[in-house]
Coordinates of C-alpha atoms in Angstrom, one line a residue:
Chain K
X232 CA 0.0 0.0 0.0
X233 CA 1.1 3.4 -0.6
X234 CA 0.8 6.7 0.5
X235 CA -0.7 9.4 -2.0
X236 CA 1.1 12.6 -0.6
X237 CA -0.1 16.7 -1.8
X238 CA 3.3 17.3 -3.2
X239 CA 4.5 21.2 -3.3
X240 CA 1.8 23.3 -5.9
X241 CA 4.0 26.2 -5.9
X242 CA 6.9 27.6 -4.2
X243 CA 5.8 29.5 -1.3
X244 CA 2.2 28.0 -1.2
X245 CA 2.1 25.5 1.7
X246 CA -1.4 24.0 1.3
X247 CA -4.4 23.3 -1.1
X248 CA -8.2 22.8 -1.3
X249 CA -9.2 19.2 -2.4
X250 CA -11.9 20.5 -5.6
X251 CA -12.4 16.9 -7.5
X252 CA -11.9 13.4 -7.1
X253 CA -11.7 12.0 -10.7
X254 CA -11.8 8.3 -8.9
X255 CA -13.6 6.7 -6.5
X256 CA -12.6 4.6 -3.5
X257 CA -12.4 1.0 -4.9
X258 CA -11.7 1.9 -8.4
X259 CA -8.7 1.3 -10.1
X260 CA -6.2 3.6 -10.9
X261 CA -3.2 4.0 -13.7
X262 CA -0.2 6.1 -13.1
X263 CA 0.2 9.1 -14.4
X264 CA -3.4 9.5 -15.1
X265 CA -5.5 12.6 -13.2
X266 CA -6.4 11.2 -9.7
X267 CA -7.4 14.6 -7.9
X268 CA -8.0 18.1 -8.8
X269 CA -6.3 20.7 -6.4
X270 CA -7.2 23.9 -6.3
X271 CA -4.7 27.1 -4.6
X272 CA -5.1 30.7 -4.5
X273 CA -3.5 31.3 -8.3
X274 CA -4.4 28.1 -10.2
X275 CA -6.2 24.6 -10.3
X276 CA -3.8 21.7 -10.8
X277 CA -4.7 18.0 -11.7
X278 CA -2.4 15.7 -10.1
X279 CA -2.0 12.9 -11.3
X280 CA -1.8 9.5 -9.7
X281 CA 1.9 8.8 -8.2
X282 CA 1.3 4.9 -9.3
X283 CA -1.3 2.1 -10.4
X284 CA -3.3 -0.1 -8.2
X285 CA -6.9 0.3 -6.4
X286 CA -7.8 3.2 -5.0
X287 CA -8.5 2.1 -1.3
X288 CA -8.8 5.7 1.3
X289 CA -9.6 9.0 0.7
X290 CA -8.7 11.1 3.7
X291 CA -9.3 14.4 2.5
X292 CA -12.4 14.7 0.8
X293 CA -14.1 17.4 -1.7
X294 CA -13.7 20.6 -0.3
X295 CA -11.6 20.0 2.8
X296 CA -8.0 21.6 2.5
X297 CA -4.6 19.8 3.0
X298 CA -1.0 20.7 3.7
X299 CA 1.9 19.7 1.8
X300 CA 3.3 16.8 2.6
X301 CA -0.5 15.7 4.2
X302 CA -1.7 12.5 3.2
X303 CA -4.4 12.5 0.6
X304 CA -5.4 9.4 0.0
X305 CA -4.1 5.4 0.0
X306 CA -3.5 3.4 -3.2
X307 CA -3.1 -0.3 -3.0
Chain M
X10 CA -10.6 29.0 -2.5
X11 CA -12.7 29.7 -5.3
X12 CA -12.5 27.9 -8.6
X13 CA -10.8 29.2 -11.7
X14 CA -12.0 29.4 -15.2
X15 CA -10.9 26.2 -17.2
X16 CA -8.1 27.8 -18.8
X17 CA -5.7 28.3 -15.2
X18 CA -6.2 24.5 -14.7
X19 CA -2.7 22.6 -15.5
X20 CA -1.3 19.6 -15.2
X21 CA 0.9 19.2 -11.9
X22 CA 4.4 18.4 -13.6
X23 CA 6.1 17.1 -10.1
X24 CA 9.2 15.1 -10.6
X25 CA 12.8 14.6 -8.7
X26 CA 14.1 17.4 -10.8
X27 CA 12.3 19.9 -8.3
X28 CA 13.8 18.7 -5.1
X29 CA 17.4 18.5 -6.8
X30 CA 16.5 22.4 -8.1
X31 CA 15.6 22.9 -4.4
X32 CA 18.5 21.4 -2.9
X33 CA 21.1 23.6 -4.8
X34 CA 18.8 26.9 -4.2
X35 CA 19.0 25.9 -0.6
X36 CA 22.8 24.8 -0.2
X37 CA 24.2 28.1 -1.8
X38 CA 21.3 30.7 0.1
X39 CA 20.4 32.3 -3.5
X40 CA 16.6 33.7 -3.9
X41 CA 14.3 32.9 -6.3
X42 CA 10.9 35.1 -7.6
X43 CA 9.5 31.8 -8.0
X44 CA 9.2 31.5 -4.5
X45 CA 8.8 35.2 -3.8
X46 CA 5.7 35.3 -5.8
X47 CA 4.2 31.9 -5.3
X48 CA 4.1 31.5 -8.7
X49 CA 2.1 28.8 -10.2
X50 CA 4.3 27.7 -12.4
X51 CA 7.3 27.1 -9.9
X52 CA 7.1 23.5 -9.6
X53 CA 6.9 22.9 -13.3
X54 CA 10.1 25.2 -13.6
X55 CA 11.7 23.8 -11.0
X56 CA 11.0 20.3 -11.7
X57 CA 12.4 21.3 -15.4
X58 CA 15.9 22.5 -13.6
X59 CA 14.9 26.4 -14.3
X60 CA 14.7 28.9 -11.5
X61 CA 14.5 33.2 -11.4
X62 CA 17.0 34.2 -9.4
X63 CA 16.1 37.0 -6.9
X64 CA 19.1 39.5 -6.3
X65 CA 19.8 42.1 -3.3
X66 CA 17.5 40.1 -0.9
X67 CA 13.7 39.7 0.0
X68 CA 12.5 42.9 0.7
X69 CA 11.4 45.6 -1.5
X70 CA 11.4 49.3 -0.8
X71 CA 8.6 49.8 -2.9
X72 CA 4.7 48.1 -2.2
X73 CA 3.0 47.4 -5.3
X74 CA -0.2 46.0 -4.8
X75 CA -0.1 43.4 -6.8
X76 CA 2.9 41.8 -5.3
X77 CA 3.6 39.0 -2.8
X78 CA 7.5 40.2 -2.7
X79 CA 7.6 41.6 1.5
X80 CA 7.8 44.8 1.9
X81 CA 10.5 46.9 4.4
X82 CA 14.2 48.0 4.9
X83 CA 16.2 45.5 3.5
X84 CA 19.1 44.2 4.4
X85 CA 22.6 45.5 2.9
X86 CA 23.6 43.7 -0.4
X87 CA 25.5 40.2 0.6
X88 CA 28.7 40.4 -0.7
X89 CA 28.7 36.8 -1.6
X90 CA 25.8 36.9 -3.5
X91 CA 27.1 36.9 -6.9
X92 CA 29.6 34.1 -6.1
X93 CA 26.3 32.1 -4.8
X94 CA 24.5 32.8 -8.2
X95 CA 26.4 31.8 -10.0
X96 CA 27.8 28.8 -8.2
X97 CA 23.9 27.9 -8.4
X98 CA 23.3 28.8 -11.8
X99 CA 26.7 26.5 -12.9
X100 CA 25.5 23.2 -10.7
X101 CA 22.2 23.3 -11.9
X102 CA 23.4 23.3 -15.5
X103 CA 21.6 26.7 -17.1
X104 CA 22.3 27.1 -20.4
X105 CA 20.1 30.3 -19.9
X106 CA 19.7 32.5 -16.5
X107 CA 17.5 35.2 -15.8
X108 CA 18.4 37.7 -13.1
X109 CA 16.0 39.6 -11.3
X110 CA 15.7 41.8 -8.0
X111 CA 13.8 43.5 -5.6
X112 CA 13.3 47.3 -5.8
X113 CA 16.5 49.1 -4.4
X114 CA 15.3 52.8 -3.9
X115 CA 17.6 52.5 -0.4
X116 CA 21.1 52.1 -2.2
X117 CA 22.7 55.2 -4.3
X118 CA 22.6 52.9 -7.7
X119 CA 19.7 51.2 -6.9
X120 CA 21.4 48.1 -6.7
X121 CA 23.1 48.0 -10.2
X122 CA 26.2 46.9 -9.1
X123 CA 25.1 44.3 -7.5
X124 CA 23.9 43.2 -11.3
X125 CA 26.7 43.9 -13.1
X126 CA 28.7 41.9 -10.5
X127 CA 26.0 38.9 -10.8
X128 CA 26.6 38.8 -15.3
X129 CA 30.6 39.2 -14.3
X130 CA 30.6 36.3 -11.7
X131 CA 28.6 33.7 -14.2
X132 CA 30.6 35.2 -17.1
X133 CA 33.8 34.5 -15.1
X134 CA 32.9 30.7 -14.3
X135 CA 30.7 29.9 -17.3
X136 CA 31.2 32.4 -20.8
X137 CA 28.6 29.6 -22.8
X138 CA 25.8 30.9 -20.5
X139 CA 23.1 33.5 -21.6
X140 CA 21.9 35.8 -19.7
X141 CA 18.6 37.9 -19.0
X142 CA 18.3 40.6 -17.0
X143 CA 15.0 41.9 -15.6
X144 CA 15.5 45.1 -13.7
X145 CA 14.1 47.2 -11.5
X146 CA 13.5 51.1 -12.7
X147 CA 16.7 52.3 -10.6
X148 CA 14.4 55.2 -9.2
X149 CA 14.6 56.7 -13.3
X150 CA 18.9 56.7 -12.9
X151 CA 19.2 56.5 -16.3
X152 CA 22.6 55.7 -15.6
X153 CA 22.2 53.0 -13.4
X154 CA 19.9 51.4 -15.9
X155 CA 22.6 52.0 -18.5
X156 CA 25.6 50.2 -16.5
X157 CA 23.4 47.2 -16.4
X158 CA 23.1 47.0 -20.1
X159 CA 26.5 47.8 -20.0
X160 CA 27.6 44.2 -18.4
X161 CA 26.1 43.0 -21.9
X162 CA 23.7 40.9 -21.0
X163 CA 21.6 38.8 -24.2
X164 CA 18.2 40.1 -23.3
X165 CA 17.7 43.5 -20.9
X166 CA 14.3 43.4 -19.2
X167 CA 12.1 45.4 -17.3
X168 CA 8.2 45.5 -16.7
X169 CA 6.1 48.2 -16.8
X170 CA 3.5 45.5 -15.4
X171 CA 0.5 47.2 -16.1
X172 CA -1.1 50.3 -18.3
X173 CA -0.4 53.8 -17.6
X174 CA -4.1 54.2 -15.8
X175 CA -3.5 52.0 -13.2
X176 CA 0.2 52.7 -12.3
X177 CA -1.2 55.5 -9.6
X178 CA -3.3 53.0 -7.8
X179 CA -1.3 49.8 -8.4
X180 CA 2.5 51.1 -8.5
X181 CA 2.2 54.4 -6.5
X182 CA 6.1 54.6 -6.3
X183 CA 6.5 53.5 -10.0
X184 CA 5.7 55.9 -13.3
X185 CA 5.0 54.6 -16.6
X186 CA 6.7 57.3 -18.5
X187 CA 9.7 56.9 -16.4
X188 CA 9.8 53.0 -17.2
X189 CA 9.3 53.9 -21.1
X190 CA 12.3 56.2 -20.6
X191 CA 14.5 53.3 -19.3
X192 CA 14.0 51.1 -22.0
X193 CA 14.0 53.5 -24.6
X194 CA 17.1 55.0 -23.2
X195 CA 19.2 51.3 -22.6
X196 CA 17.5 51.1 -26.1
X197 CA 19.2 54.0 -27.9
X198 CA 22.7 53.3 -26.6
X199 CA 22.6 49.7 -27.3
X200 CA 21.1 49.3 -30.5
X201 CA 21.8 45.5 -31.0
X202 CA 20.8 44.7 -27.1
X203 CA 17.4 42.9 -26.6
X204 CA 15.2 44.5 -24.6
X205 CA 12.1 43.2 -23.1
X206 CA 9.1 44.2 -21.0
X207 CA 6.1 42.5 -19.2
X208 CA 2.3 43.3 -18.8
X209 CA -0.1 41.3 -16.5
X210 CA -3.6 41.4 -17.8
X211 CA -6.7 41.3 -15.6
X212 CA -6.0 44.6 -13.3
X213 CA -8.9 46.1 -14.6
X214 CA -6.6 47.4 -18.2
X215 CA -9.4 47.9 -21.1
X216 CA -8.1 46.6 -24.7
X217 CA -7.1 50.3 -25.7
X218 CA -5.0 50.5 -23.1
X219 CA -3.2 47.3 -23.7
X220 CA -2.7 48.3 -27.6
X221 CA -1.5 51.6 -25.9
X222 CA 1.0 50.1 -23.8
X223 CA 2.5 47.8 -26.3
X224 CA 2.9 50.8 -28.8
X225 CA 4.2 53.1 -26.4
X226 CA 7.4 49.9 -25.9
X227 CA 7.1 49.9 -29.6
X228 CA 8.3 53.6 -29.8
X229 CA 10.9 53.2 -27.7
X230 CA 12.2 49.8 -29.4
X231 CA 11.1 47.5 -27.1
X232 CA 12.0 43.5 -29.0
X233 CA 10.2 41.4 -26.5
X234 CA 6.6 40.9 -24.9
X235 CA 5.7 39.0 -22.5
X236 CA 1.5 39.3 -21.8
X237 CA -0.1 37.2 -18.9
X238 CA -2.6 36.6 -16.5
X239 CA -3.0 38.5 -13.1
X240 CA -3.1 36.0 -10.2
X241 CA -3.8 37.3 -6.7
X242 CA -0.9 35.9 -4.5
X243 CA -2.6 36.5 -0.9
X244 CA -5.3 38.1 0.7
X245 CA -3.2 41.3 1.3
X246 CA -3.0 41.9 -2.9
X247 CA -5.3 43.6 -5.1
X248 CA -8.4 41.0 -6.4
X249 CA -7.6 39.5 -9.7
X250 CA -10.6 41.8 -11.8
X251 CA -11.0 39.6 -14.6
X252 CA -9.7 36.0 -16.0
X253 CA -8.7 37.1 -19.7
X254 CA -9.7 33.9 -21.8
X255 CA -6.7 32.1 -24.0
X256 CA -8.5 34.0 -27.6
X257 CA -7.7 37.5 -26.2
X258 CA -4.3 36.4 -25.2
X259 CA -3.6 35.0 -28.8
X260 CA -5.4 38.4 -30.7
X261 CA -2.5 39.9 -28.6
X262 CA -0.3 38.3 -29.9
X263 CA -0.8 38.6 -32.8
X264 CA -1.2 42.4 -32.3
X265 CA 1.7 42.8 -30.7
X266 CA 4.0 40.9 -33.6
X267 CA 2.2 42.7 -36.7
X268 CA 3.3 46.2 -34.2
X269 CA 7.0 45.2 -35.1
X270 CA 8.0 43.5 -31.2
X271 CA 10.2 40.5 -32.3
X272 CA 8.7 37.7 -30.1
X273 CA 5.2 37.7 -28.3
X274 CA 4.5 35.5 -25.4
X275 CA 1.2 35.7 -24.5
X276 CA -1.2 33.1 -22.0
X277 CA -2.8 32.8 -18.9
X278 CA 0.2 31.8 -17.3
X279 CA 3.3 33.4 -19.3
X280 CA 5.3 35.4 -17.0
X281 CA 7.8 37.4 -17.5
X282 CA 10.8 34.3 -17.6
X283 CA 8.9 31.4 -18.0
X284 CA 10.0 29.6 -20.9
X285 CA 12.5 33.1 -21.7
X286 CA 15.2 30.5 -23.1
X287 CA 13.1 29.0 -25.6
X288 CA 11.4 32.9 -26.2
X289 CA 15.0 34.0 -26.6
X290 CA 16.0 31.2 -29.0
X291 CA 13.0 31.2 -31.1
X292 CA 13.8 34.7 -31.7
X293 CA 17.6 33.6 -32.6
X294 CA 16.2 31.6 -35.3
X295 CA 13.5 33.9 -36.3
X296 CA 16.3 36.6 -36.7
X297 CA 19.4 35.0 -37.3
X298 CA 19.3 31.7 -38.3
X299 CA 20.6 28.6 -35.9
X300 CA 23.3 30.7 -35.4
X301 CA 23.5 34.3 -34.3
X302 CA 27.7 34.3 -35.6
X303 CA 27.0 32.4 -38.4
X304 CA 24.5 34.9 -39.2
X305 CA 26.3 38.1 -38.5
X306 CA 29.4 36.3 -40.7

């Protein structure tokens, strides 16, 4: 199992809002394809998944903001 | 945090690049603008080993609304600084650096020695580099302006930022005639030096204006344009008044290239150095062919 981690957006910005969840827990997941939509002060990103598997936990939902470095969500 | 329009939404390009770029930043104490200015486009520069460098500290003497860059007395320039820069510019392997700084209106040259010492230190360990400048307006020292250009530098840069209208409200310290002056000036006494200037659209500029602006660079020369979106960095800056779609970006363009300016960049998310290598060297080949030598031969 791994650990989906909100990696740095942009220099000096040290968290995000969690907009969109392209997947859903249980569905499976390719890397490199969009997993999560972020959304900071300047711009929207789409991150894409770090790597394939299923997607098992979401811990921060739609909405709820994060910190870089925070644990978004678990892949397995 | 609200949403954006469609067009500000991009693609997270996070790799191992960006914590290597971080990691020399770090280990030689050089500032970036990137991180200055939280700009959005910091990790995909980073990640792609490119970085603005951010000269004679963190604080500005001047308070433009728009801008994340702290405000207050700054610190005396460090000495070591153009060692560090370009120590950091040679380990992260630039073929292309762009040199920027905070406004000096505390030191006697506004800082331009600090610049000319920065292009002499990178000169000095690395001749194959080029080099941008992107200064500030030196307080309208014409002189100061002028020894920066002096150090040769490929492309000379300075913003005006916004439209003459808006300078009052959004630059109070700045004047738009006196930043025309500066370019045009650098421009006169260096007639094969690139110069270069930067607008941010979505201050609440009307189209006239902007067709203004780039004819008044026009006038005084001006070779390169860089056009981009507005983005509010914090609470504490001016509200981003409008999100100019991609299509007025492009009729831009294309304005600004049948005005006579050499290269136009214009998009939501141009700034004033991202991508300036590959502006700079499709202009080479535009103008010169492959080879700027070969061409001049």
């Amino acid at each position: 199992m791994a650990n989906v981690v909100l990696p740095p957006l942009a220099e000096g910005v040290d968290k995000a809002n969690v907009s969109y969840w392209h997947r859903s827990i249980g569905d499976a997941v390719k890397e490199g394809e969009d997993l999560v939509e972020l959304v900071t002060d300047k711009a929207t990103f789409n991150m894409p998944s770090p790597l394939s598997g299923k997607l098992k936990e979401i811990l921060v939902n739609d909405g709820e903001e994060a910190k870089v470095g925070q644990v978004l969500a678990t892949i397995e | 945090m609200k949403q954006h329009p469609y067009w500000l939404k991009k693609r997270l390009d996070f790799n191992e690049g960006f914590l290597k770029t971080k990691a020399i930043l770090k280990r030689f104490g050089v500032n970036t603008v990137c991180e200055s200015s939280r700009c959005p486009n910091s990790v995909e520069c980073f990640s792609k080993n490119f970085a603005t460098f951010l000269i004679l500290g963190t604080r500005c003497t001047r308070s433009c609304r728009y801008c994340s860059v702290r405000s207050g007395i700054p610190q005396p320039p460090d000495i070591e600084e153009p060692r560090k820069v370009s120590d950091s510019v040679v380990e992260m392997g630039l073929k292309y650096a762009v040199i920027t700084s905070v406004t000096r209106d505390d030191l006697p040259d506004g800082g331009s020695s600090q610049f000319v010492k920065v292009v002499e230190a990178i000169r000095m360990k690395a001749p194959h580099i080029k080099i941008e400048l992107l200064v500030p307006d030196f307080a309208g020292k014409l002189e100061e302006a002028q020894k920066t250009a002096q150090s040769r530098p490929e492309v000379f840069g300075h913003n005006l930022e916004t439209v003459q209208r808006l300078f009052t409200y959004l630059r109070p310290k700045a004047d738009y005639r006196r930043s025309l002056e500066l370019l045009k000036s650098v421009k006169d006494k260096n007639s094969a030096l690139i110069t270069k200037s930067g607008i941010m659209l979505g201050l609440g500029e009307k189209e006239e204006e902007v067709v203004e602006t780039m004819g008044d660079l026009r006038e005084g020369g001006c070779d390169l344009l860089t056009l981009g979106q507005y983005l509010r960095p914090s609470a504490d800056n001016v509200p981003v008044v409008e999100y100019v779609p991609p299509d007025e970006f492009k009729k831009y363009r294309e304005m600004g290239m049948s005005m006579g300016f050499k290269h136009v960049s214009s998009g939501p998310f141009v700034r004033s150095s991202y991508f300036a290598e590959e502006s700079y060297n499709e202009l080479m080949e535009v103008s010169y062919g492959k080879c700027r030598v070969a061409a001049a031969c």
